[in-house]
């Protein structure tokens, strides 16, 4: 068993996520999302879907990117 790094639960079905050279242990997807999902730099929500990256800044969508002054960003191509 391994202890979840977010909630501390020691769970027999925990899992590891390997990202950028680090290993993270979680007991559920919600804890993994809480720790690993990027945060929109405008509205501060967790980005669960694709999101938008503009000049190394992350936004949940085109609306938030435009609200931060980014231009040429659209929700659909």
Tab-separated table of N, CA, C and O in Angstrom:
chain	number	residue	atom	x	y	z
A	1	UNK	N	0.835	-1.179	0.000
A	1	UNK	CA	0.000	0.000	0.000
A	1	UNK	C	0.883	1.246	0.000
A	1	UNK	O	1.997	1.224	0.474
A	2	UNK	N	0.318	2.323	-0.512
A	2	UNK	CA	1.050	3.586	-0.559
A	2	UNK	C	0.127	4.713	-0.123
A	2	UNK	O	-1.068	4.683	-0.362
A	3	UNK	N	0.719	5.699	0.492
A	3	UNK	CA	-0.046	6.825	1.044
A	3	UNK	C	-0.206	7.932	-0.007
A	3	UNK	O	0.761	8.356	-0.640
A	4	UNK	N	-1.442	8.408	-0.181
A	4	UNK	CA	-1.744	9.494	-1.113
A	4	UNK	C	-1.080	10.779	-0.627
A	4	UNK	O	-1.199	11.155	0.537
A	5	UNK	N	-0.388	11.465	-1.529
A	5	UNK	CA	0.325	12.680	-1.139
A	5	UNK	C	-0.606	13.864	-0.913
A	5	UNK	O	-0.180	14.882	-0.373
A	6	UNK	N	-1.872	13.757	-1.295
A	6	UNK	CA	-2.821	14.850	-1.080
A	6	UNK	C	-3.615	14.646	0.201
A	6	UNK	O	-3.617	15.500	1.083
A	7	UNK	N	-4.284	13.500	0.325
A	7	UNK	CA	-5.191	13.295	1.461
A	7	UNK	C	-4.599	12.422	2.557
A	7	UNK	O	-5.149	12.341	3.650
A	8	UNK	N	-3.488	11.747	2.267
A	8	UNK	CA	-2.838	10.909	3.266
A	8	UNK	C	-3.426	9.525	3.425
A	8	UNK	O	-2.962	8.749	4.258
A	9	UNK	N	-4.444	9.189	2.632
A	9	UNK	CA	-5.065	7.867	2.718
A	9	UNK	C	-4.065	6.787	2.314
A	9	UNK	O	-3.399	6.888	1.296
A	10	UNK	N	-3.952	5.745	3.123
A	10	UNK	CA	-3.093	4.601	2.825
A	10	UNK	C	-3.980	3.546	2.185
A	10	UNK	O	-4.737	2.865	2.873
A	11	UNK	N	-3.906	3.424	0.866
A	11	UNK	CA	-4.900	2.683	0.096
A	11	UNK	C	-4.229	1.609	-0.749
A	11	UNK	O	-3.228	1.862	-1.415
A	12	UNK	N	-4.800	0.425	-0.755
A	12	UNK	CA	-4.241	-0.705	-1.482
A	12	UNK	C	-4.267	-0.558	-2.993
A	12	UNK	O	-3.521	-1.217	-3.700
A	13	UNK	N	-5.134	0.301	-3.504
A	13	UNK	CA	-5.233	0.489	-4.956
A	13	UNK	C	-4.740	1.875	-5.373
A	13	UNK	O	-5.190	2.441	-6.359
A	14	UNK	N	-3.805	2.424	-4.614
A	14	UNK	CA	-3.225	3.715	-4.994
A	14	UNK	C	-2.469	3.543	-6.311
A	14	UNK	O	-2.178	2.438	-6.745
A	15	UNK	N	-2.154	4.655	-6.940
A	15	UNK	CA	-1.439	4.596	-8.219
A	15	UNK	C	-0.401	5.701	-8.277
A	15	UNK	O	-0.463	6.677	-7.536
A	16	UNK	N	0.546	5.522	-9.166
A	16	UNK	CA	1.619	6.494	-9.352
A	16	UNK	C	1.415	7.245	-10.657
A	16	UNK	O	0.966	6.682	-11.648
A	17	UNK	N	1.796	8.511	-10.631
A	17	UNK	CA	1.858	9.323	-11.845
A	17	UNK	C	3.300	9.803	-11.969
A	17	UNK	O	3.835	10.412	-11.039
A	18	UNK	N	3.917	9.504	-13.094
A	18	UNK	CA	5.288	9.928	-13.362
A	18	UNK	C	5.221	11.131	-14.291
A	18	UNK	O	4.706	11.027	-15.404
A	19	UNK	N	5.727	12.275	-13.828
A	19	UNK	CA	5.671	13.493	-14.634
A	19	UNK	C	6.902	14.354	-14.367
A	19	UNK	O	7.243	14.620	-13.216
A	20	UNK	N	7.545	14.771	-15.423
A	20	UNK	CA	8.691	15.667	-15.369
A	20	UNK	C	9.749	15.200	-14.369
A	20	UNK	O	10.294	15.982	-13.592
A	21	UNK	N	10.015	13.904	-14.367
A	21	UNK	CA	11.055	13.336	-13.524
A	21	UNK	C	10.652	13.058	-12.084
A	21	UNK	O	11.457	12.551	-11.309
A	22	UNK	N	9.429	13.386	-11.711
A	22	UNK	CA	8.949	13.143	-10.346
A	22	UNK	C	7.903	12.032	-10.348
A	22	UNK	O	7.232	11.808	-11.350
A	23	UNK	N	7.782	11.353	-9.220
A	23	UNK	CA	6.773	10.310	-9.058
A	23	UNK	C	5.799	10.775	-7.975
A	23	UNK	O	6.207	11.148	-6.878
A	24	UNK	N	4.507	10.775	-8.314
A	24	UNK	CA	3.457	11.193	-7.392
A	24	UNK	C	2.564	9.989	-7.101
A	24	UNK	O	2.308	9.183	-7.989
A	25	UNK	N	2.080	9.877	-5.868
A	25	UNK	CA	1.211	8.767	-5.470
A	25	UNK	C	-0.141	9.337	-5.046
A	25	UNK	O	-0.212	10.279	-4.244
A	26	UNK	N	-1.217	8.766	-5.602
A	26	UNK	CA	-2.573	9.214	-5.306
A	26	UNK	C	-3.470	8.020	-5.038
A	26	UNK	O	-3.228	6.918	-5.533
A	27	UNK	N	-4.546	8.254	-4.281
A	27	UNK	CA	-5.517	7.186	-4.041
A	27	UNK	C	-6.735	7.310	-4.944
A	27	UNK	O	-7.549	6.397	-5.022
A	28	UNK	N	-6.896	8.456	-5.641
A	28	UNK	CA	-8.037	8.638	-6.542
A	28	UNK	C	-7.703	9.730	-7.555
A	28	UNK	O	-6.767	10.508	-7.376
A	29	UNK	N	-8.508	9.784	-8.613
A	29	UNK	CA	-8.276	10.783	-9.645
A	29	UNK	C	-8.508	12.202	-9.137
A	29	UNK	O	-7.843	13.134	-9.568
A	30	UNK	N	-9.452	12.390	-8.222
A	30	UNK	CA	-9.699	13.748	-7.737
A	30	UNK	C	-8.476	14.302	-7.001
A	30	UNK	O	-8.161	15.486	-7.125
A	31	UNK	N	-7.776	13.472	-6.243
A	31	UNK	CA	-6.548	13.938	-5.596
A	31	UNK	C	-5.466	14.235	-6.629
A	31	UNK	O	-4.740	15.220	-6.502
A	32	UNK	N	-5.378	13.414	-7.672
A	32	UNK	CA	-4.397	13.652	-8.732
A	32	UNK	C	-4.685	14.975	-9.439
A	32	UNK	O	-3.768	15.765	-9.703
A	33	UNK	N	-5.950	15.236	-9.728
A	33	UNK	CA	-6.336	16.494	-10.369
A	33	UNK	C	-6.005	17.666	-9.455
A	33	UNK	O	-5.447	18.678	-9.885
A	34	UNK	N	-6.335	17.537	-8.188
A	34	UNK	CA	-6.078	18.614	-7.229
A	34	UNK	C	-4.600	18.997	-7.207
A	34	UNK	O	-4.256	20.175	-7.170
A	35	UNK	N	-3.724	18.011	-7.256
A	35	UNK	CA	-2.286	18.273	-7.176
A	35	UNK	C	-1.677	18.678	-8.516
A	35	UNK	O	-0.798	19.522	-8.581
A	36	UNK	N	-2.146	18.075	-9.618
A	36	UNK	CA	-1.400	18.186	-10.865
A	36	UNK	C	-2.008	19.080	-11.933
A	36	UNK	O	-1.287	19.527	-12.825
A	37	UNK	N	-3.307	19.347	-11.869
A	37	UNK	CA	-3.920	20.169	-12.922
A	37	UNK	C	-3.433	21.609	-12.820
A	37	UNK	O	-3.359	22.173	-11.731
A	38	UNK	N	-3.096	22.197	-13.960
A	38	UNK	CA	-2.693	23.601	-13.925
A	38	UNK	C	-3.865	24.486	-13.508
A	38	UNK	O	-5.018	24.085	-13.585
A	39	UNK	N	-3.561	25.700	-13.073
A	39	UNK	CA	-4.578	26.649	-12.621
A	39	UNK	C	-4.655	27.791	-13.627
A	39	UNK	O	-3.626	28.348	-14.036
A	40	UNK	N	-5.883	28.148	-14.027
A	40	UNK	CA	-6.092	29.266	-14.948
A	40	UNK	C	-5.555	30.543	-14.300
A	40	UNK	O	-5.880	30.862	-13.149
A	41	UNK	N	-4.742	31.263	-15.053
A	41	UNK	CA	-4.120	32.468	-14.514
A	41	UNK	C	-5.088	33.654	-14.436
A	41	UNK	O	-4.746	34.675	-13.852
A	42	UNK	N	-6.285	33.485	-14.984
A	42	UNK	CA	-7.284	34.559	-14.888
A	42	UNK	C	-8.330	34.259	-13.810
A	42	UNK	O	-8.477	35.019	-12.870
A	43	UNK	N	-9.037	33.139	-13.944
A	43	UNK	CA	-10.147	32.857	-13.018
A	43	UNK	C	-9.760	31.917	-11.877
A	43	UNK	O	-10.553	31.687	-10.977
A	44	UNK	N	-8.559	31.363	-11.922
A	44	UNK	CA	-7.998	30.506	-10.863
A	44	UNK	C	-8.658	29.128	-10.750
A	44	UNK	O	-8.445	28.423	-9.768
A	45	UNK	N	-9.447	28.703	-11.738
A	45	UNK	CA	-10.027	27.355	-11.666
A	45	UNK	C	-8.988	26.325	-12.129
A	45	UNK	O	-8.014	26.657	-12.801
A	46	UNK	N	-9.185	25.073	-11.735
A	46	UNK	CA	-8.317	23.992	-12.200
A	46	UNK	C	-8.660	23.681	-13.650
A	46	UNK	O	-9.823	23.595	-14.017
A	47	UNK	N	-7.653	23.498	-14.476
A	47	UNK	CA	-7.865	23.206	-15.893
A	47	UNK	C	-7.892	21.693	-16.059
A	47	UNK	O	-6.852	21.038	-16.002
A	48	UNK	N	-9.087	21.161	-16.236
A	48	UNK	CA	-9.262	19.715	-16.360
A	48	UNK	C	-9.194	19.279	-17.824
A	48	UNK	O	-8.686	18.224	-18.144
A	49	UNK	N	-9.708	20.092	-18.727
A	49	UNK	CA	-9.694	19.781	-20.157
A	49	UNK	C	-8.413	20.252	-20.808
A	49	UNK	O	-7.368	20.369	-20.162
A	50	UNK	N	-8.509	20.584	-22.091
A	50	UNK	CA	-7.323	20.990	-22.836
A	50	UNK	C	-6.749	22.315	-22.354
A	50	UNK	O	-5.545	22.482	-22.278
A	51	UNK	N	-7.579	23.287	-22.087
A	51	UNK	CA	-7.079	24.592	-21.700
A	51	UNK	C	-6.391	25.287	-22.858
A	51	UNK	O	-6.381	24.798	-23.990
A	52	UNK	N	-5.825	26.456	-22.588
A	52	UNK	CA	-5.151	27.256	-23.604
A	52	UNK	C	-3.818	27.707	-23.023
A	52	UNK	O	-3.776	28.271	-21.930
A	53	UNK	N	-2.750	27.461	-23.743
A	53	UNK	CA	-1.436	27.948	-23.327
A	53	UNK	C	-1.019	29.049	-24.287
A	53	UNK	O	-1.009	28.862	-25.500
A	54	UNK	N	-0.701	30.216	-23.726
A	54	UNK	CA	-0.271	31.357	-24.527
A	54	UNK	C	0.989	31.922	-23.890
A	54	UNK	O	0.963	32.362	-22.739
A	55	UNK	N	2.094	31.867	-24.617
A	55	UNK	CA	3.353	32.433	-24.146
A	55	UNK	C	3.712	31.944	-22.734
A	55	UNK	O	4.036	32.727	-21.840
A	56	UNK	N	3.601	30.647	-22.527
A	56	UNK	CA	3.906	29.992	-21.246
A	56	UNK	C	2.957	30.378	-20.113
A	56	UNK	O	3.306	30.256	-18.941
A	57	UNK	N	1.765	30.852	-20.442
A	57	UNK	CA	0.733	31.146	-19.455
A	57	UNK	C	-0.464	30.243	-19.751
A	57	UNK	O	-0.825	30.053	-20.910
A	58	UNK	N	-1.079	29.699	-18.698
A	58	UNK	CA	-2.187	28.755	-18.851
A	58	UNK	C	-3.517	29.399	-18.497
A	58	UNK	O	-3.639	30.091	-17.486
A	59	UNK	N	-4.530	29.123	-19.343
A	59	UNK	CA	-5.886	29.618	-19.134
A	59	UNK	C	-6.859	28.471	-19.393
A	59	UNK	O	-6.576	27.573	-20.175
A	60	UNK	N	-8.026	28.529	-18.743
A	60	UNK	CA	-9.006	27.459	-18.932
A	60	UNK	C	-9.660	27.535	-20.304
A	60	UNK	O	-10.155	26.533	-20.813
A	61	UNK	N	-9.678	28.705	-20.914
A	61	UNK	CA	-10.261	28.859	-22.239
A	61	UNK	C	-9.873	30.182	-22.865
A	61	UNK	O	-9.184	31.014	-22.260
A	62	UNK	N	-10.356	30.378	-24.093
A	62	UNK	CA	-10.022	31.585	-24.839
A	62	UNK	C	-10.535	32.837	-24.143
A	62	UNK	O	-9.872	33.877	-24.163
A	63	UNK	N	-11.710	32.761	-23.521
A	63	UNK	CA	-12.274	33.934	-22.845
A	63	UNK	C	-11.312	34.470	-21.784
A	63	UNK	O	-11.046	35.672	-21.718
A	64	UNK	N	-10.793	33.596	-20.945
A	64	UNK	CA	-9.865	34.025	-19.890
A	64	UNK	C	-8.555	34.532	-20.479
A	64	UNK	O	-7.980	35.492	-19.970
A	65	UNK	N	-8.091	33.912	-21.554
A	65	UNK	CA	-6.861	34.390	-22.197
A	65	UNK	C	-7.069	35.801	-22.738
A	65	UNK	O	-6.221	36.677	-22.542
A	66	UNK	N	-8.208	36.033	-23.387
A	66	UNK	CA	-8.497	37.370	-23.907
A	66	UNK	C	-8.662	38.378	-22.779
A	66	UNK	O	-8.227	39.534	-22.894
A	67	UNK	N	-9.253	37.957	-21.658
A	67	UNK	CA	-9.436	38.854	-20.514
A	67	UNK	C	-8.092	39.303	-19.935
A	67	UNK	O	-8.000	40.359	-19.314
A	68	UNK	N	-7.053	38.514	-20.179
A	68	UNK	CA	-5.698	38.861	-19.713
A	68	UNK	C	-4.896	39.555	-20.809
A	68	UNK	O	-3.681	39.709	-20.690
A	69	UNK	N	-5.587	39.965	-21.894
A	69	UNK	CA	-4.928	40.745	-22.943
A	69	UNK	C	-4.296	39.946	-24.057
A	69	UNK	O	-3.639	40.516	-24.927
A	70	UNK	N	-4.464	38.634	-24.048
A	70	UNK	CA	-3.902	37.818	-25.131
A	70	UNK	C	-4.792	37.969	-26.355
A	70	UNK	O	-6.015	37.996	-26.256
A	71	UNK	N	-4.193	38.078	-27.523
A	71	UNK	CA	-4.958	38.307	-28.750
A	71	UNK	C	-4.833	37.115	-29.695
A	71	UNK	O	-3.870	36.353	-29.635
A	72	UNK	N	-5.835	36.981	-30.563
A	72	UNK	CA	-5.822	35.933	-31.567
A	72	UNK	C	-6.192	34.559	-31.041
A	72	UNK	O	-6.024	33.565	-31.741
A	73	UNK	N	-6.738	34.481	-29.838
A	73	UNK	CA	-7.107	33.197	-29.253
A	73	UNK	C	-8.601	32.964	-29.498
A	73	UNK	O	-9.422	33.834	-29.196
A	74	UNK	N	-8.926	31.798	-30.041
A	74	UNK	CA	-10.337	31.450	-30.292
A	74	UNK	C	-10.633	30.106	-29.667
A	74	UNK	O	-9.745	29.268	-29.489
A	75	UNK	N	-11.912	29.876	-29.330
A	75	UNK	CA	-12.313	28.602	-28.732
A	75	UNK	C	-12.380	27.482	-29.769
A	75	UNK	O	-12.166	26.331	-29.444
A	76	UNK	N	-12.708	27.830	-31.002
A	76	UNK	CA	-12.828	26.826	-32.065
A	76	UNK	C	-12.019	27.259	-33.264
A	76	UNK	O	-11.949	28.447	-33.597
A	77	UNK	N	-11.442	26.287	-33.933
A	77	UNK	CA	-10.650	26.593	-35.125
A	77	UNK	C	-11.485	26.320	-36.354
A	77	UNK	O	-12.191	25.375	-36.444
